[in-house]
Amino acid sequence: MSGCNPINSVFSTSFFLRLEEEQYFALAIRQGWPELTQWLSAVETRAYAYNDFDVPLHPSEIRHIAKSIAKWTHRNLSSAGFSSWQAEQGRKGGLIGGKVSRGGGRPSKKQDQLEMVLELKSKGYNNRAIADDLGISAGSVSNWLRNLKS
């Protein structure tokens, strides 16, 4: 992407991941599988609410991300598809990434965050800026980077 601001690109990725965590398909089920226009409106509303960065993303970027999520979820998720997904989760029976989950909860997002930490660090960001952008402590950033060197 020529002319792409790398800082906005990182914010966009972070923003997209935050929206993705919402699992919009669960909301769609509660709403009775709305038409795409209704669905886009709901996703866009949530997207604008999440645009709380120190330097907010441009409205056109918010609309683009929301439209991408809405179109993908509307095209790829259905009530039958959701039932299949639930069945698949049940078949896993506590197996997460090939390992038995000790806590029984969701898998840690640490790996995804660690990848973002490494990307931002390679672009010259300091630990405090990385921590603020990702919503984690600067100590976590320092510890993760130190442990990688070991």
PDB file of C-alpha atoms in Angstrom:
ATOM      1  CA  MET A   1       0.000   0.000   0.000  1.00  0.00           C
ATOM      2  CA  SER A   2       1.783   3.090  -1.170  1.00  0.00           C
ATOM      3  CA  GLY A   3       1.335   6.153   0.974  1.00  0.00           C
ATOM      4  CA  CYS A   4       0.215   4.071   3.950  1.00  0.00           C
ATOM      5  CA  ASN A   5       1.180   5.591   7.281  1.00  0.00           C
ATOM      6  CA  PRO A   6       2.801   2.745   9.301  1.00  0.00           C
ATOM      7  CA  ILE A   7       1.454   4.153  12.576  1.00  0.00           C
ATOM      8  CA  ASN A   8      -2.105   4.172  11.210  1.00  0.00           C
ATOM      9  CA  SER A   9      -1.531   0.663   9.881  1.00  0.00           C
ATOM     10  CA  VAL A  10      -0.627  -0.568  13.379  1.00  0.00           C
ATOM     11  CA  PHE A  11      -3.630   1.252  14.876  1.00  0.00           C
ATOM     12  CA  SER A  12      -5.890  -0.216  12.180  1.00  0.00           C
ATOM     13  CA  THR A  13      -4.634  -3.724  12.935  1.00  0.00           C
ATOM     14  CA  SER A  14      -5.070  -3.207  16.667  1.00  0.00           C
ATOM     15  CA  PHE A  15      -8.521  -1.734  16.077  1.00  0.00           C
ATOM     16  CA  PHE A  16      -9.565  -4.618  13.816  1.00  0.00           C
ATOM     17  CA  LEU A  17      -8.410  -7.196  16.371  1.00  0.00           C
ATOM     18  CA  ARG A  18     -10.354  -5.407  19.104  1.00  0.00           C
ATOM     19  CA  LEU A  19     -13.524  -5.485  17.005  1.00  0.00           C
ATOM     20  CA  GLU A  20     -12.907  -9.095  16.038  1.00  0.00           C
ATOM     21  CA  GLU A  21     -12.829 -10.092  19.720  1.00  0.00           C
ATOM     22  CA  GLU A  22     -16.467  -9.029  19.985  1.00  0.00           C
ATOM     23  CA  GLN A  23     -17.501 -12.126  18.030  1.00  0.00           C
ATOM     24  CA  TYR A  24     -20.122 -10.339  16.006  1.00  0.00           C
ATOM     25  CA  PHE A  25     -21.686 -13.598  14.889  1.00  0.00           C
ATOM     26  CA  ALA A  26     -23.043 -14.067  18.429  1.00  0.00           C
ATOM     27  CA  LEU A  27     -24.688 -10.654  18.162  1.00  0.00           C
ATOM     28  CA  ALA A  28     -26.083 -11.596  14.742  1.00  0.00           C
ATOM     29  CA  ILE A  29     -27.699 -14.682  16.208  1.00  0.00           C
ATOM     30  CA  ARG A  30     -29.424 -12.625  18.891  1.00  0.00           C
ATOM     31  CA  GLN A  31     -30.648 -10.234  16.209  1.00  0.00           C
ATOM     32  CA  GLY A  32     -32.067 -13.029  14.078  1.00  0.00           C
ATOM     33  CA  TRP A  33     -29.549 -12.850  11.228  1.00  0.00           C
ATOM     34  CA  PRO A  34     -30.277  -9.319   9.949  1.00  0.00           C
ATOM     35  CA  GLU A  35     -29.864  -8.170   6.352  1.00  0.00           C
ATOM     36  CA  LEU A  36     -26.450  -6.824   5.360  1.00  0.00           C
ATOM     37  CA  THR A  37     -27.474  -3.146   5.588  1.00  0.00           C
ATOM     38  CA  GLN A  38     -28.757  -3.574   9.162  1.00  0.00           C
ATOM     39  CA  TRP A  39     -25.708  -5.623  10.043  1.00  0.00           C
ATOM     40  CA  LEU A  40     -23.296  -3.052   8.588  1.00  0.00           C
ATOM     41  CA  SER A  41     -25.010  -0.336  10.605  1.00  0.00           C
ATOM     42  CA  ALA A  42     -24.617  -2.346  13.842  1.00  0.00           C
ATOM     43  CA  VAL A  43     -20.938  -3.115  13.169  1.00  0.00           C
ATOM     44  CA  GLU A  44     -20.224   0.507  12.184  1.00  0.00           C
ATOM     45  CA  THR A  45     -21.831   1.804  15.386  1.00  0.00           C
ATOM     46  CA  ARG A  46     -19.597  -0.478  17.462  1.00  0.00           C
ATOM     47  CA  ALA A  47     -16.550   0.479  15.405  1.00  0.00           C
ATOM     48  CA  TYR A  48     -17.048   4.211  16.008  1.00  0.00           C
ATOM     49  CA  ALA A  49     -17.396   3.517  19.746  1.00  0.00           C
ATOM     50  CA  TYR A  50     -14.010   1.771  19.734  1.00  0.00           C
ATOM     51  CA  ASN A  51     -12.175   4.608  17.974  1.00  0.00           C
ATOM     52  CA  ASP A  52     -10.739   5.894  21.251  1.00  0.00           C
ATOM     53  CA  PHE A  53      -7.059   6.193  20.316  1.00  0.00           C
ATOM     54  CA  ASP A  54      -5.108   9.306  21.320  1.00  0.00           C
ATOM     55  CA  VAL A  55      -5.103  10.111  17.608  1.00  0.00           C
ATOM     56  CA  PRO A  56      -8.366   8.570  16.349  1.00  0.00           C
ATOM     57  CA  LEU A  57      -8.552   6.760  13.036  1.00  0.00           C
ATOM     58  CA  HIS A  58     -10.132   8.688  10.172  1.00  0.00           C
ATOM     59  CA  PRO A  59     -13.892   8.025   9.755  1.00  0.00           C
ATOM     60  CA  SER A  60     -13.318   6.572   6.278  1.00  0.00           C
ATOM     61  CA  GLU A  61     -10.884   4.044   7.766  1.00  0.00           C
ATOM     62  CA  ILE A  62     -13.437   3.125  10.455  1.00  0.00           C
ATOM     63  CA  ARG A  63     -16.117   2.622   7.791  1.00  0.00           C
ATOM     64  CA  HIS A  64     -13.752   0.490   5.695  1.00  0.00           C
ATOM     65  CA  ILE A  65     -12.860  -1.799   8.615  1.00  0.00           C
ATOM     66  CA  ALA A  66     -16.503  -2.081   9.707  1.00  0.00           C
ATOM     67  CA  LYS A  67     -17.627  -2.848   6.156  1.00  0.00           C
ATOM     68  CA  SER A  68     -14.965  -5.529   5.820  1.00  0.00           C
ATOM     69  CA  ILE A  69     -16.046  -7.224   9.061  1.00  0.00           C
ATOM     70  CA  ALA A  70     -19.760  -6.928   8.268  1.00  0.00           C
ATOM     71  CA  LYS A  71     -19.425  -8.326   4.749  1.00  0.00           C
ATOM     72  CA  TRP A  72     -17.217 -11.228   5.841  1.00  0.00           C
ATOM     73  CA  THR A  73     -19.392 -12.249   8.783  1.00  0.00           C
ATOM     74  CA  HIS A  74     -22.599 -11.869   6.766  1.00  0.00           C
ATOM     75  CA  ARG A  75     -21.177 -13.943   3.901  1.00  0.00           C
ATOM     76  CA  ASN A  76     -19.416 -16.625   5.962  1.00  0.00           C
ATOM     77  CA  LEU A  77     -21.555 -17.080   9.051  1.00  0.00           C
ATOM     78  CA  SER A  78     -25.072 -18.446   9.197  1.00  0.00           C
ATOM     79  CA  SER A  79     -27.210 -20.121  11.834  1.00  0.00           C
ATOM     80  CA  ALA A  80     -26.194 -23.510  10.402  1.00  0.00           C
ATOM     81  CA  GLY A  81     -22.562 -22.420  10.251  1.00  0.00           C
ATOM     82  CA  PHE A  82     -22.699 -21.253  13.845  1.00  0.00           C
ATOM     83  CA  SER A  83     -24.112 -24.629  14.926  1.00  0.00           C
ATOM     84  CA  SER A  84     -21.224 -26.342  13.112  1.00  0.00           C
ATOM     85  CA  TRP A  85     -18.743 -24.034  14.793  1.00  0.00           C
ATOM     86  CA  GLN A  86     -20.233 -24.781  18.232  1.00  0.00           C
ATOM     87  CA  ALA A  87     -20.090 -28.517  17.531  1.00  0.00           C
ATOM     88  CA  GLU A  88     -16.443 -28.216  16.492  1.00  0.00           C
ATOM     89  CA  GLN A  89     -15.615 -26.347  19.695  1.00  0.00           C
ATOM     90  CA  GLY A  90     -17.319 -29.100  21.686  1.00  0.00           C
ATOM     91  CA  ARG A  91     -15.371 -31.816  19.839  1.00  0.00           C
ATOM     92  CA  LYS A  92     -12.121 -30.162  20.832  1.00  0.00           C
ATOM     93  CA  GLY A  93     -13.098 -31.027  24.388  1.00  0.00           C
ATOM     94  CA  GLY A  94     -10.707 -28.711  26.185  1.00  0.00           C
ATOM     95  CA  LEU A  95      -7.891 -29.076  23.689  1.00  0.00           C
ATOM     96  CA  ILE A  96      -6.415 -25.722  22.789  1.00  0.00           C
ATOM     97  CA  GLY A  97      -3.612 -25.663  20.276  1.00  0.00           C
ATOM     98  CA  GLY A  98      -2.972 -29.367  20.823  1.00  0.00           C
ATOM     99  CA  LYS A  99      -2.516 -28.942  24.583  1.00  0.00           C
ATOM    100  CA  VAL A 100      -4.965 -29.586  27.376  1.00  0.00           C
ATOM    101  CA  SER A 101      -6.190 -26.318  28.804  1.00  0.00           C
ATOM    102  CA  ARG A 102      -5.464 -26.173  32.524  1.00  0.00           C
ATOM    103  CA  GLY A 103      -7.775 -23.266  33.195  1.00  0.00           C
ATOM    104  CA  GLY A 104     -10.530 -24.287  30.838  1.00  0.00           C
ATOM    105  CA  GLY A 105     -10.849 -20.699  29.650  1.00  0.00           C
ATOM    106  CA  ARG A 106      -9.994 -18.927  26.459  1.00  0.00           C
ATOM    107  CA  PRO A 107      -6.510 -19.261  25.007  1.00  0.00           C
ATOM    108  CA  SER A 108      -4.134 -16.455  25.908  1.00  0.00           C
ATOM    109  CA  LYS A 109      -3.811 -13.579  23.487  1.00  0.00           C
ATOM    110  CA  LYS A 110      -0.204 -13.192  24.584  1.00  0.00           C
ATOM    111  CA  GLN A 111       1.171 -14.691  21.356  1.00  0.00           C
ATOM    112  CA  ASP A 112      -0.756 -12.200  19.206  1.00  0.00           C
ATOM    113  CA  GLN A 113       0.328  -9.343  21.456  1.00  0.00           C
ATOM    114  CA  LEU A 114       3.924 -10.562  21.424  1.00  0.00           C
ATOM    115  CA  GLU A 115       3.929 -10.448  17.617  1.00  0.00           C
ATOM    116  CA  MET A 116       2.640  -6.863  17.732  1.00  0.00           C
ATOM    117  CA  VAL A 117       5.288  -5.968  20.365  1.00  0.00           C
ATOM    118  CA  LEU A 118       8.034  -7.324  18.109  1.00  0.00           C
ATOM    119  CA  GLU A 119       6.659  -5.494  15.066  1.00  0.00           C
ATOM    120  CA  LEU A 120       6.401  -2.171  16.908  1.00  0.00           C
ATOM    121  CA  LYS A 121       9.839  -2.608  18.512  1.00  0.00           C
ATOM    122  CA  SER A 122      11.376  -3.267  15.083  1.00  0.00           C
ATOM    123  CA  LYS A 123       9.861   0.038  13.935  1.00  0.00           C
ATOM    124  CA  GLY A 124      11.630   1.884  16.749  1.00  0.00           C
ATOM    125  CA  TYR A 125       8.820   2.362  19.263  1.00  0.00           C
ATOM    126  CA  ASN A 126       9.800   2.469  22.942  1.00  0.00           C
ATOM    127  CA  ASN A 127       8.310   0.056  25.473  1.00  0.00           C
ATOM    128  CA  ARG A 128       5.940   2.647  26.991  1.00  0.00           C
ATOM    129  CA  ALA A 129       4.472   3.561  23.577  1.00  0.00           C
ATOM    130  CA  ILE A 130       4.061  -0.121  22.696  1.00  0.00           C
ATOM    131  CA  ALA A 131       2.382  -0.814  26.046  1.00  0.00           C
ATOM    132  CA  ASP A 132       0.001   2.115  25.639  1.00  0.00           C
ATOM    133  CA  ASP A 133      -0.938   1.099  22.084  1.00  0.00           C
ATOM    134  CA  LEU A 134      -1.642  -2.513  23.053  1.00  0.00           C
ATOM    135  CA  GLY A 135      -3.266  -1.819  26.414  1.00  0.00           C
ATOM    136  CA  ILE A 136      -0.690  -3.776  28.421  1.00  0.00           C
ATOM    137  CA  SER A 137       1.894  -2.735  30.989  1.00  0.00           C
ATOM    138  CA  ALA A 138       5.359  -1.517  30.029  1.00  0.00           C
ATOM    139  CA  GLY A 139       6.691  -4.173  32.422  1.00  0.00           C
ATOM    140  CA  SER A 140       5.036  -6.898  30.341  1.00  0.00           C
ATOM    141  CA  VAL A 141       6.644  -5.519  27.198  1.00  0.00           C
ATOM    142  CA  SER A 142      10.069  -5.443  28.912  1.00  0.00           C
ATOM    143  CA  ASN A 143       9.664  -8.953  30.326  1.00  0.00           C
ATOM    144  CA  TRP A 144       8.564 -10.448  27.006  1.00  0.00           C
ATOM    145  CA  LEU A 145      11.473  -8.858  25.146  1.00  0.00           C
ATOM    146  CA  ARG A 146      13.968  -9.906  27.845  1.00  0.00           C
ATOM    147  CA  ASN A 147      12.651 -13.499  27.848  1.00  0.00           C
ATOM    148  CA  LEU A 148      13.024 -13.696  24.073  1.00  0.00           C
ATOM    149  CA  LYS A 149      16.716 -12.817  24.389  1.00  0.00           C
ATOM    150  CA  SER A 150      17.276 -15.615  26.936  1.00  0.00           C
TER     151      SER A 150
END
